């Protein structure tokens, strides 16, 4: 599920700078009006065993991200930069994300096409060779295989049931 255009250009510029810092560029979104868009960069620790990135760490990493975007100059007009953790509804983009978060409940949207385009289920993992991967889901007992290239978005669906009921 590769990103397209501007978002991919930003990812390509940030990832080589993030790796030596131990940072993973989870996702990039460009949203809002074309005159003054918002560039959202979600980051986390590259070390999967490390705890979730803290607000202080995000603040520290924002400086080099901002400098890299100033040098790249991907948007001719002004834009707002938002750097954050991936949050509870973490987007899954890279093939390794689909292995790492196997067992989680996910919401998947496919690119426009024939048939069903939205799925919610338990992520079973990813199979196949690079460029021809299939994301495997269990949707209410039904096994579903979705081509990674056909996935527009995939996000972990937060589970709030452990939080308890209203008092």
Coordinates of N, CA, C and O in Angstrom, one line a residue:
X1 N 0.8 -1.2 0.0 CA 0.0 0.0 0.0 C 0.9 1.2 0.0 O 0.9 2.0 0.9
X2 N 1.6 1.4 -1.1 CA 2.5 2.5 -1.1 C 1.7 3.9 -1.2 O 0.6 3.9 -1.7
X3 N 2.3 4.9 -0.6 CA 1.8 6.2 -0.7 C 2.0 6.8 -2.1 O 2.8 6.3 -2.8
X4 N 1.3 7.8 -2.4 CA 1.4 8.4 -3.7 C 1.9 9.8 -3.6 O 1.7 10.5 -2.7
X5 N 2.6 10.3 -4.7 CA 3.0 11.6 -4.9 C 3.7 12.3 -3.7 O 4.8 11.9 -3.3
X6 N 3.1 13.4 -3.3 CA 3.7 14.3 -2.3 C 4.0 13.6 -1.0 O 5.1 13.7 -0.4
X7 N 3.1 12.8 -0.5 CA 3.3 12.0 0.7 C 4.5 11.1 0.6 O 5.3 11.0 1.5
X8 N 4.6 10.4 -0.5 CA 5.7 9.5 -0.7 C 7.0 10.2 -0.8 O 8.1 9.8 -0.3
X9 N 7.0 11.4 -1.4 CA 8.2 12.2 -1.6 C 8.7 12.6 -0.2 O 9.9 12.6 0.1
X10 N 7.8 13.0 0.7 CA 8.2 13.3 2.1 C 8.7 12.1 2.9 O 9.7 12.2 3.5
X11 N 8.0 11.0 2.7 CA 8.5 9.8 3.4 C 9.9 9.4 2.9 O 10.8 9.1 3.7
X12 N 10.1 9.5 1.6 CA 11.5 9.2 1.0 C 12.5 10.1 1.6 O 13.7 9.7 1.7
X13 N 12.2 11.4 1.8 CA 13.2 12.3 2.3 C 13.4 12.1 3.8 O 14.6 12.3 4.3
X14 N 12.4 11.7 4.6 CA 12.6 11.6 6.0 C 13.2 10.3 6.5 O 13.9 10.2 7.5
X15 N 12.8 9.2 5.8 CA 13.2 7.9 6.3 C 14.8 7.7 6.5 O 15.2 7.2 7.5
X16 N 15.6 8.1 5.5 CA 17.0 8.0 5.6 C 17.6 8.8 6.8 O 18.6 8.5 7.4
X17 N 16.9 9.9 7.1 CA 17.4 10.8 8.2 C 16.9 10.2 9.6 O 17.5 10.5 10.6
X18 N 15.8 9.5 9.6 CA 15.2 9.0 10.8 C 15.9 7.7 11.3 O 16.1 7.6 12.5
X19 N 16.4 6.9 10.4 CA 17.0 5.6 10.8 C 18.2 5.8 11.7 O 18.3 5.1 12.7
X20 N 19.2 6.7 11.4 CA 20.3 6.8 12.4 C 19.9 7.4 13.7 O 20.6 7.2 14.7
X21 N 18.7 8.0 13.8 CA 18.2 8.5 15.1 C 17.4 7.5 15.9 O 16.9 7.8 16.9
X22 N 17.2 6.3 15.3 CA 16.4 5.3 15.9 C 14.9 5.6 15.8 O 14.1 5.1 16.7
X23 N 14.5 6.3 14.8 CA 13.1 6.7 14.6 C 12.5 6.0 13.4 O 13.2 5.9 12.4
X24 N 11.3 5.6 13.5 CA 10.5 5.1 12.4 C 9.5 6.1 12.0 O 8.7 6.6 12.8
X25 N 9.5 6.4 10.7 CA 8.4 7.3 10.1 C 7.2 6.3 9.8 O 7.3 5.5 8.9
X26 N 6.3 6.4 10.7 CA 5.1 5.5 10.6 C 4.2 5.9 9.5 O 3.8 5.0 8.7
X27 N 3.9 7.2 9.3 CA 3.0 7.6 8.3 C 3.2 9.1 8.0 O 3.6 9.8 8.9
X28 N 2.8 9.5 6.8 CA 2.8 11.0 6.5 C 1.4 11.2 5.8 O 1.0 10.4 4.9
X29 N 0.8 12.3 6.2 CA -0.5 12.7 5.5 C -0.3 14.2 5.2 O 0.2 14.9 6.0
X30 N -0.9 14.6 4.0 CA -1.0 16.0 3.7 C -2.5 16.2 3.5 O -3.2 15.6 2.7
X31 N -3.0 17.1 4.4 CA -4.5 17.3 4.5 C -4.8 18.8 4.5 O -3.9 19.6 4.8
X32 N -6.0 19.1 4.2 CA -6.5 20.5 4.2 C -6.4 21.2 2.9 O -6.2 20.6 1.8
X33 N -6.6 22.5 2.9 CA -6.7 23.3 1.8 C -5.3 23.3 1.0 O -4.3 23.2 1.6
X34 N -5.4 23.4 -0.3 CA -4.1 23.4 -1.1 C -3.3 24.7 -0.8 O -2.1 24.7 -1.0
X35 N -3.9 25.8 -0.4 CA -3.2 27.0 -0.1 C -2.3 27.0 1.1 O -1.3 27.5 1.2
X36 N -2.8 26.3 2.1 CA -2.1 26.2 3.4 C -2.4 24.8 4.0 O -3.1 24.7 5.0
X37 N -1.8 23.8 3.5 CA -2.1 22.4 4.0 C -1.4 22.1 5.3 O -0.6 22.9 5.8
X38 N -1.8 21.0 5.9 CA -1.2 20.5 7.1 C -0.4 19.2 6.7 O -1.0 18.3 6.1
X39 N 0.8 19.1 7.1 CA 1.6 17.9 6.9 C 1.7 17.2 8.2 O 2.3 17.8 9.2
X40 N 1.1 16.1 8.3 CA 1.1 15.3 9.5 C 2.2 14.2 9.4 O 2.1 13.3 8.5
X41 N 3.1 14.1 10.3 CA 4.2 13.1 10.3 C 4.0 12.3 11.6 O 4.1 12.9 12.7
X42 N 3.8 11.0 11.5 CA 3.7 10.2 12.7 C 5.0 9.4 12.9 O 5.4 8.7 11.9
X43 N 5.6 9.5 14.0 CA 6.8 8.8 14.3 C 6.7 7.9 15.5 O 5.9 8.1 16.4
X44 N 7.7 7.0 15.6 CA 7.8 6.1 16.7 C 9.2 5.6 16.8 O 10.0 5.9 15.9
X45 N 9.5 4.9 17.9 CA 10.9 4.3 18.0 C 11.0 3.2 16.9 O 10.1 2.4 16.7
X46 N 12.2 3.1 16.3 CA 12.4 2.0 15.3 C 12.6 0.7 16.0 O 12.2 -0.3 15.5
X47 N 13.1 0.7 17.2 CA 13.2 -0.5 18.0 C 11.8 -0.9 18.5 O 11.2 -0.2 19.4
X48 N 11.3 -2.0 18.0 CA 10.0 -2.4 18.3 C 9.8 -2.8 19.8 O 8.7 -2.9 20.3
X49 N 10.9 -3.1 20.5 CA 10.8 -3.5 21.9 C 10.8 -2.3 22.8 O 10.5 -2.4 24.0
X50 N 11.1 -1.1 22.3 CA 11.1 0.1 23.1 C 9.6 0.6 23.4 O 8.7 0.3 22.6
X51 N 9.4 1.3 24.5 CA 8.1 1.8 24.7 C 7.7 2.8 23.7 O 8.5 3.3 23.0
X52 N 6.4 3.1 23.7 CA 5.9 4.1 22.7 C 6.6 5.4 22.9 O 7.0 5.8 24.1
X53 N 6.8 6.2 21.9 CA 7.5 7.4 21.9 C 6.8 8.4 22.8 O 5.5 8.5 22.8
X54 N 7.5 9.2 23.6 CA 6.9 10.2 24.5 C 6.7 11.5 23.8 O 7.3 11.8 22.8
X55 N 5.9 12.4 24.4 CA 5.7 13.7 23.9 C 7.0 14.5 23.9 O 7.3 15.2 22.9
X56 N 7.9 14.3 24.9 CA 9.2 15.0 24.9 C 10.0 14.6 23.8 O 10.7 15.4 23.2
X57 N 10.0 13.3 23.5 CA 10.8 12.8 22.4 C 10.3 13.3 21.0 O 11.0 13.6 20.1
X58 N 9.0 13.3 20.9 CA 8.4 13.9 19.7 C 8.8 15.3 19.5 O 9.2 15.7 18.4
X59 N 8.8 16.1 20.6 CA 9.2 17.5 20.5 C 10.6 17.6 20.0 O 11.0 18.4 19.2
X60 N 11.5 16.7 20.6 CA 12.9 16.8 20.2 C 13.1 16.4 18.7 O 14.0 17.0 18.1
X61 N 12.4 15.5 18.2 CA 12.5 15.0 16.9 C 11.9 16.0 15.8 O 12.3 16.0 14.7
X62 N 11.0 16.8 16.3 CA 10.4 17.8 15.4 C 11.4 18.7 14.7 O 11.2 19.1 13.6
X63 N 12.4 19.0 15.4 CA 13.4 20.0 14.9 C 14.0 19.5 13.6 O 14.1 20.2 12.6
X64 N 14.5 18.3 13.5 CA 15.2 17.8 12.3 C 14.2 17.5 11.2 O 14.5 17.7 10.0
X65 N 12.9 17.1 11.6 CA 11.9 16.9 10.6 C 11.5 18.2 9.9 O 11.4 18.3 8.7
X66 N 11.4 19.3 10.7 CA 11.1 20.6 10.2 C 12.2 21.1 9.2 O 12.0 21.6 8.1
X67 N 13.5 20.9 9.7 CA 14.6 21.3 8.8 C 14.6 20.5 7.5 O 14.9 21.1 6.5
X68 N 14.4 19.2 7.6 CA 14.4 18.4 6.4 C 13.3 18.8 5.4 O 13.5 18.9 4.2
X69 N 12.1 19.2 5.9 CA 11.0 19.6 5.1 C 11.3 21.0 4.5 O 10.9 21.3 3.4
X70 N 12.0 21.8 5.3 CA 12.4 23.2 4.7 C 13.3 23.0 3.6 O 13.2 23.7 2.6
X71 N 14.3 22.0 3.7 CA 15.2 21.8 2.6 C 14.6 21.2 1.4 O 14.8 21.5 0.3
X72 N 13.6 20.2 1.7 CA 12.9 19.6 0.6 C 12.0 20.6 -0.1 O 11.8 20.5 -1.3
X73 N 11.4 21.4 0.7 CA 10.4 22.4 0.2 C 9.3 21.7 -0.7 O 9.1 22.1 -1.9
X74 N 8.6 20.8 -0.1 CA 7.6 20.0 -0.9 C 6.3 20.8 -1.3 O 5.7 20.4 -2.3
X75 N 6.1 21.9 -0.6 CA 4.9 22.6 -0.8 C 5.3 24.1 -1.0 O 5.9 24.7 -0.2
X76 N 5.0 24.7 -2.2 CA 5.4 26.0 -2.5 C 4.9 27.1 -1.6 O 5.5 28.1 -1.3
X77 N 3.7 26.9 -1.0 CA 3.1 27.9 -0.1 C 3.5 27.5 1.3 O 4.2 26.5 1.6
X78 N 2.9 28.2 2.3 CA 3.1 27.9 3.7 C 2.3 26.6 4.0 O 1.3 26.3 3.4
X79 N 2.8 25.9 5.1 CA 2.0 24.8 5.5 C 2.3 24.6 7.0 O 3.2 25.2 7.6
X80 N 1.4 23.9 7.7 CA 1.5 23.6 9.1 C 2.1 22.2 9.2 O 1.7 21.3 8.6
X81 N 3.1 22.0 10.1 CA 3.7 20.7 10.4 C 3.2 20.2 11.7 O 3.3 20.9 12.7
X82 N 2.7 19.0 11.7 CA 2.3 18.4 12.9 C 3.1 17.1 13.0 O 3.0 16.2 12.1
X83 N 3.8 16.9 14.1 CA 4.6 15.7 14.4 C 4.0 15.1 15.6 O 3.8 15.8 16.6
X84 N 3.6 13.8 15.5 CA 3.0 13.1 16.7 C 3.4 11.7 16.7 O 4.0 11.1 15.8
X85 N 3.0 11.0 17.8 CA 3.1 9.6 17.9 C 2.0 9.0 17.0 O 1.1 9.7 16.6
X86 N 2.1 7.7 16.7 CA 1.0 7.1 15.9 C -0.3 7.0 16.6 O -1.3 6.9 15.9
X87 N -0.4 7.1 17.9 CA -1.6 7.0 18.6 C -2.2 5.6 18.7 O -1.6 4.6 18.2
X88 N -3.4 5.5 19.3 CA -4.0 4.2 19.5 C -4.5 3.6 18.1 O -4.5 2.4 18.0
X89 N -5.0 4.5 17.2 CA -5.4 4.0 15.9 C -4.3 4.1 14.9 O -4.4 4.7 13.9
X90 N -3.2 3.4 15.3 CA -1.9 3.4 14.6 C -2.2 3.0 13.1 O -2.7 1.9 12.9
X91 N -1.7 3.8 12.1 CA -1.8 3.3 10.8 C -0.7 2.3 10.5 O 0.4 2.4 11.0
X92 N -1.0 1.3 9.7 CA -0.1 0.2 9.3 C 0.2 0.5 7.8 O -0.7 0.6 7.0
X93 N 1.5 0.6 7.5 CA 1.9 1.0 6.1 C 2.9 0.0 5.5 O 2.8 -0.4 4.4
X94 N 3.9 -0.4 6.3 CA 5.0 -1.2 5.9 C 4.7 -2.7 6.0 O 4.0 -3.0 7.0
X95 N 5.2 -3.5 5.2 CA 4.9 -5.0 5.4 C 5.3 -5.5 6.8 O 4.5 -6.3 7.3
X96 N 6.3 -5.0 7.4 CA 6.7 -5.5 8.7 C 5.6 -5.0 9.8 O 5.5 -5.7 10.8
X97 N 4.9 -4.0 9.5 CA 3.8 -3.6 10.4 C 2.8 -4.6 10.5 O 2.2 -4.9 11.6
X98 N 2.5 -5.3 9.4 CA 1.4 -6.3 9.3 C 1.8 -7.6 10.1 O 1.0 -8.3 10.5
X99 N 3.1 -7.8 10.2 CA 3.6 -8.9 11.0 C 3.7 -8.5 12.4 O 3.2 -9.3 13.3
X100 N 4.2 -7.4 12.7 CA 4.4 -6.9 14.1 C 3.0 -6.8 14.8 O 3.0 -7.2 16.0
X101 N 2.0 -6.4 14.2 CA 0.7 -6.2 14.9 C -0.3 -7.3 14.6 O -1.5 -7.1 14.8
X102 N 0.2 -8.5 14.2 CA -0.7 -9.6 14.1 C -1.4 -9.9 15.4 O -0.8 -9.8 16.5
X103 N -2.7 -10.2 15.3 CA -3.5 -10.4 16.5 C -4.3 -9.2 16.9 O -5.3 -9.3 17.7
X104 N -4.0 -8.1 16.4 CA -4.8 -6.8 16.6 C -6.0 -6.8 15.7 O -6.0 -7.3 14.6
X105 N -7.0 -6.1 16.2 CA -8.2 -5.8 15.4 C -7.8 -4.6 14.5 O -7.4 -3.6 15.0
X106 N -8.1 -4.7 13.2 CA -7.8 -3.6 12.3 C -9.0 -3.3 11.4 O -9.9 -4.1 11.2
X107 N -9.0 -2.0 10.9 CA -9.9 -1.6 9.9 C -9.2 -1.3 8.7 O -8.2 -0.5 8.7
X108 N -9.7 -1.9 7.6 CA -9.0 -1.8 6.3 C -9.9 -1.2 5.3 O -11.1 -1.6 5.2
X109 N -9.4 -0.2 4.5 CA -10.1 0.3 3.4 C -9.3 0.0 2.1 O -8.1 0.3 2.1
X110 N -10.0 -0.4 1.1 CA -9.3 -0.7 -0.2 C -9.5 0.4 -1.1 O -10.4 1.3 -1.0
X111 N -8.6 0.5 -2.1 CA -8.7 1.5 -3.2 C -10.0 1.2 -3.9 O -10.5 0.1 -3.9
X112 N -10.5 2.2 -4.6 CA -11.8 2.0 -5.3 C -11.7 0.9 -6.3 O -10.7 0.6 -6.9
X113 N -12.8 0.1 -6.3 CA -12.8 -1.0 -7.2 C -14.1 -1.8 -7.1 O -15.0 -1.3 -6.4
X114 N -14.1 -3.0 -7.6 CA -15.3 -3.8 -7.6 C -15.5 -4.4 -6.2 O -14.5 -4.8 -5.6
X115 N -16.7 -4.6 -5.7 CA -17.0 -5.4 -4.5 C -16.7 -4.6 -3.2 O -16.6 -3.4 -3.2
X116 N -16.6 -5.4 -2.2 CA -16.4 -4.9 -0.8 C -15.1 -4.1 -0.7 O -14.1 -4.5 -1.2
X117 N -15.2 -2.9 0.0 CA -14.0 -2.1 0.1 C -13.6 -1.8 1.5 O -12.6 -1.2 1.8
X118 N -14.4 -2.3 2.5 CA -14.1 -2.0 3.9 C -14.2 -3.4 4.7 O -15.1 -4.1 4.5
X119 N -13.1 -3.6 5.5 CA -13.1 -4.8 6.3 C -12.6 -4.5 7.7 O -11.8 -3.6 7.9
X120 N -13.2 -5.2 8.7 CA -12.8 -5.1 10.1 C -12.6 -6.5 10.5 O -13.5 -7.3 10.4
X121 N -11.4 -6.8 11.1 CA -11.1 -8.1 11.6 C -9.8 -8.2 12.3 O -9.1 -7.2 12.5
X122 N -9.5 -9.4 12.7 CA -8.2 -9.7 13.3 C -7.1 -9.9 12.3 O -7.3 -10.7 11.4
X123 N -6.1 -9.1 12.5 CA -4.9 -9.2 11.5 C -4.2 -10.5 11.8 O -3.7 -10.8 13.0
X124 N -4.1 -11.4 10.8 CA -3.3 -12.6 11.0 C -1.9 -12.5 10.5 O -1.1 -13.3 10.9
X125 N -1.6 -11.5 9.7 CA -0.2 -11.3 9.3 C -0.2 -11.0 7.8 O -1.1 -10.6 7.2
X126 N 1.0 -11.2 7.2 CA 1.2 -10.9 5.8 C 2.0 -12.1 5.2 O 2.9 -12.6 5.8
X127 N 1.7 -12.4 4.0 CA 2.4 -13.5 3.3 C 2.8 -13.0 1.9 O 2.2 -12.1 1.3
X128 N 3.7 -13.8 1.3 CA 4.0 -13.5 -0.1 C 5.3 -12.8 -0.3 O 6.0 -12.3 0.7
X129 N 5.8 -12.7 -1.5 CA 7.0 -12.1 -1.9 C 6.9 -10.6 -1.9 O 5.8 -10.1 -2.2
X130 N 8.0 -9.8 -1.7 CA 7.9 -8.4 -1.9 C 7.4 -8.0 -3.2 O 7.7 -8.5 -4.2
X131 N 6.4 -7.1 -3.1 CA 5.7 -6.6 -4.3 C 4.4 -7.4 -4.6 O 3.6 -6.9 -5.5
X132 N 4.3 -8.5 -4.0 CA 3.1 -9.3 -4.2 C 2.5 -9.8 -2.9 O 2.0 -11.0 -2.8
X133 N 2.7 -9.0 -1.8 CA 2.2 -9.4 -0.5 C 0.7 -9.5 -0.4 O 0.0 -8.7 -1.0
X134 N 0.2 -10.4 0.5 CA -1.2 -10.5 0.8 C -1.4 -10.3 2.3 O -0.7 -11.0 3.1
X135 N -2.2 -9.4 2.7 CA -2.5 -9.2 4.1 C -3.7 -10.1 4.5 O -4.7 -10.2 3.8
X136 N -3.5 -10.9 5.5 CA -4.4 -11.9 5.9 C -5.2 -11.5 7.1 O -4.7 -11.0 8.1
X137 N -6.6 -11.6 7.0 CA -7.5 -11.2 8.1 C -8.4 -12.3 8.4 O -8.8 -13.1 7.6
X138 N -8.9 -12.3 9.7 CA -10.0 -13.1 10.1 C -11.2 -12.2 10.3 O -11.2 -11.4 11.3
X139 N -12.2 -12.2 9.5 CA -13.4 -11.3 9.6 C -14.5 -12.2 10.0 O -15.1 -12.9 9.2
X140 N -14.8 -12.2 11.3 CA -16.0 -13.0 11.8 C -15.9 -14.5 11.4 O -16.9 -15.0 10.9
X141 N -14.7 -15.0 11.6 CA -14.5 -16.5 11.2 C -14.2 -16.7 9.8 O -13.9 -17.9 9.4
X142 N -14.3 -15.7 8.9 CA -14.0 -15.9 7.5 C -12.6 -15.4 7.2 O -12.2 -14.3 7.6
X143 N -11.8 -16.3 6.6 CA -10.4 -15.9 6.2 C -10.5 -15.0 5.0 O -11.0 -15.4 4.0
X144 N -9.8 -13.8 5.0 CA -9.8 -12.9 3.9 C -8.4 -12.5 3.6 O -7.6 -12.2 4.5
X145 N -8.0 -12.6 2.4 CA -6.7 -12.2 1.9 C -6.8 -11.0 1.0 O -7.5 -11.0 0.0
X146 N -6.1 -9.9 1.4 CA -6.2 -8.7 0.6 C -4.8 -8.3 0.1 O -3.8 -8.3 0.9
X147 N -4.7 -8.0 -1.2 CA -3.4 -7.6 -1.8 C -2.9 -6.3 -1.1 O -3.7 -5.3 -1.1
X148 N -1.7 -6.3 -0.6 CA -1.2 -5.1 0.0 C -1.3 -3.9 -0.9 O -1.6 -2.8 -0.5
X149 N -1.1 -4.1 -2.2 CA -1.1 -3.0 -3.2 C -2.6 -2.4 -3.3 O -2.7 -1.3 -3.7
X150 N -3.6 -3.2 -2.9 CA -5.0 -2.7 -3.0 C -5.5 -2.0 -1.8 O -6.6 -1.5 -1.7
X151 N -4.6 -2.0 -0.7 CA -5.0 -1.4 0.6 C -4.8 0.1 0.5 O -3.6 0.5 0.3
X152 N -5.8 0.9 0.7 CA -5.7 2.4 0.8 C -5.2 2.8 2.2 O -4.3 3.5 2.4
X153 N -6.0 2.3 3.2 CA -5.6 2.5 4.6 C -5.8 1.3 5.5 O -6.7 0.5 5.2
X154 N -5.0 1.2 6.5 CA -5.2 0.1 7.5 C -4.8 0.7 8.8 O -3.7 1.2 9.0
X155 N -5.7 0.6 9.8 CA -5.4 1.2 11.1 C -5.9 0.2 12.2 O -6.8 -0.5 12.0
X156 N -5.1 0.2 13.2 CA -5.5 -0.6 14.4 C -6.7 0.0 15.0 O -6.9 1.2 15.1
X157 N -7.7 -0.8 15.3 CA -8.9 -0.4 15.9 C -8.8 -0.5 17.4 O -8.6 -1.5 18.0
X158 N -8.8 0.7 18.1 CA -8.6 0.7 19.5 C -9.7 -0.1 20.2 O -10.8 -0.1 19.8
X159 N -9.3 -0.8 21.3 CA -10.2 -1.5 22.1 C -10.4 -0.8 23.4 O -9.4 -0.8 24.2
X160 N -11.5 -0.3 23.7 CA -11.8 0.5 24.9 C -12.5 -0.4 25.9 O -12.9 0.1 27.0
X161 N -12.8 -1.6 25.6 CA -13.6 -2.5 26.5 C -12.9 -2.7 27.9 O -13.6 -2.8 28.9
X162 N -11.6 -2.6 27.9 CA -10.9 -2.8 29.2 C -10.9 -1.6 30.1 O -10.6 -1.6 31.3
X163 N -11.4 -0.5 29.6 CA -11.5 0.8 30.3 C -12.6 0.8 31.3 O -12.7 1.6 32.2
X164 N -13.5 -0.2 31.2 CA -14.6 -0.3 32.2 C -15.8 0.5 31.7 O -15.8 1.3 30.8
X165 N -16.9 0.3 32.3 CA -18.2 0.9 31.9 C -18.3 2.3 32.6 O -17.5 2.7 33.4
X166 N -19.4 3.0 32.2 CA -19.7 4.3 32.8 C -20.2 4.1 34.2 O -20.7 3.1 34.6
X167 N -19.9 5.1 35.0 CA -20.2 5.0 36.4 C -21.3 6.0 36.7 O -21.5 7.0 36.2

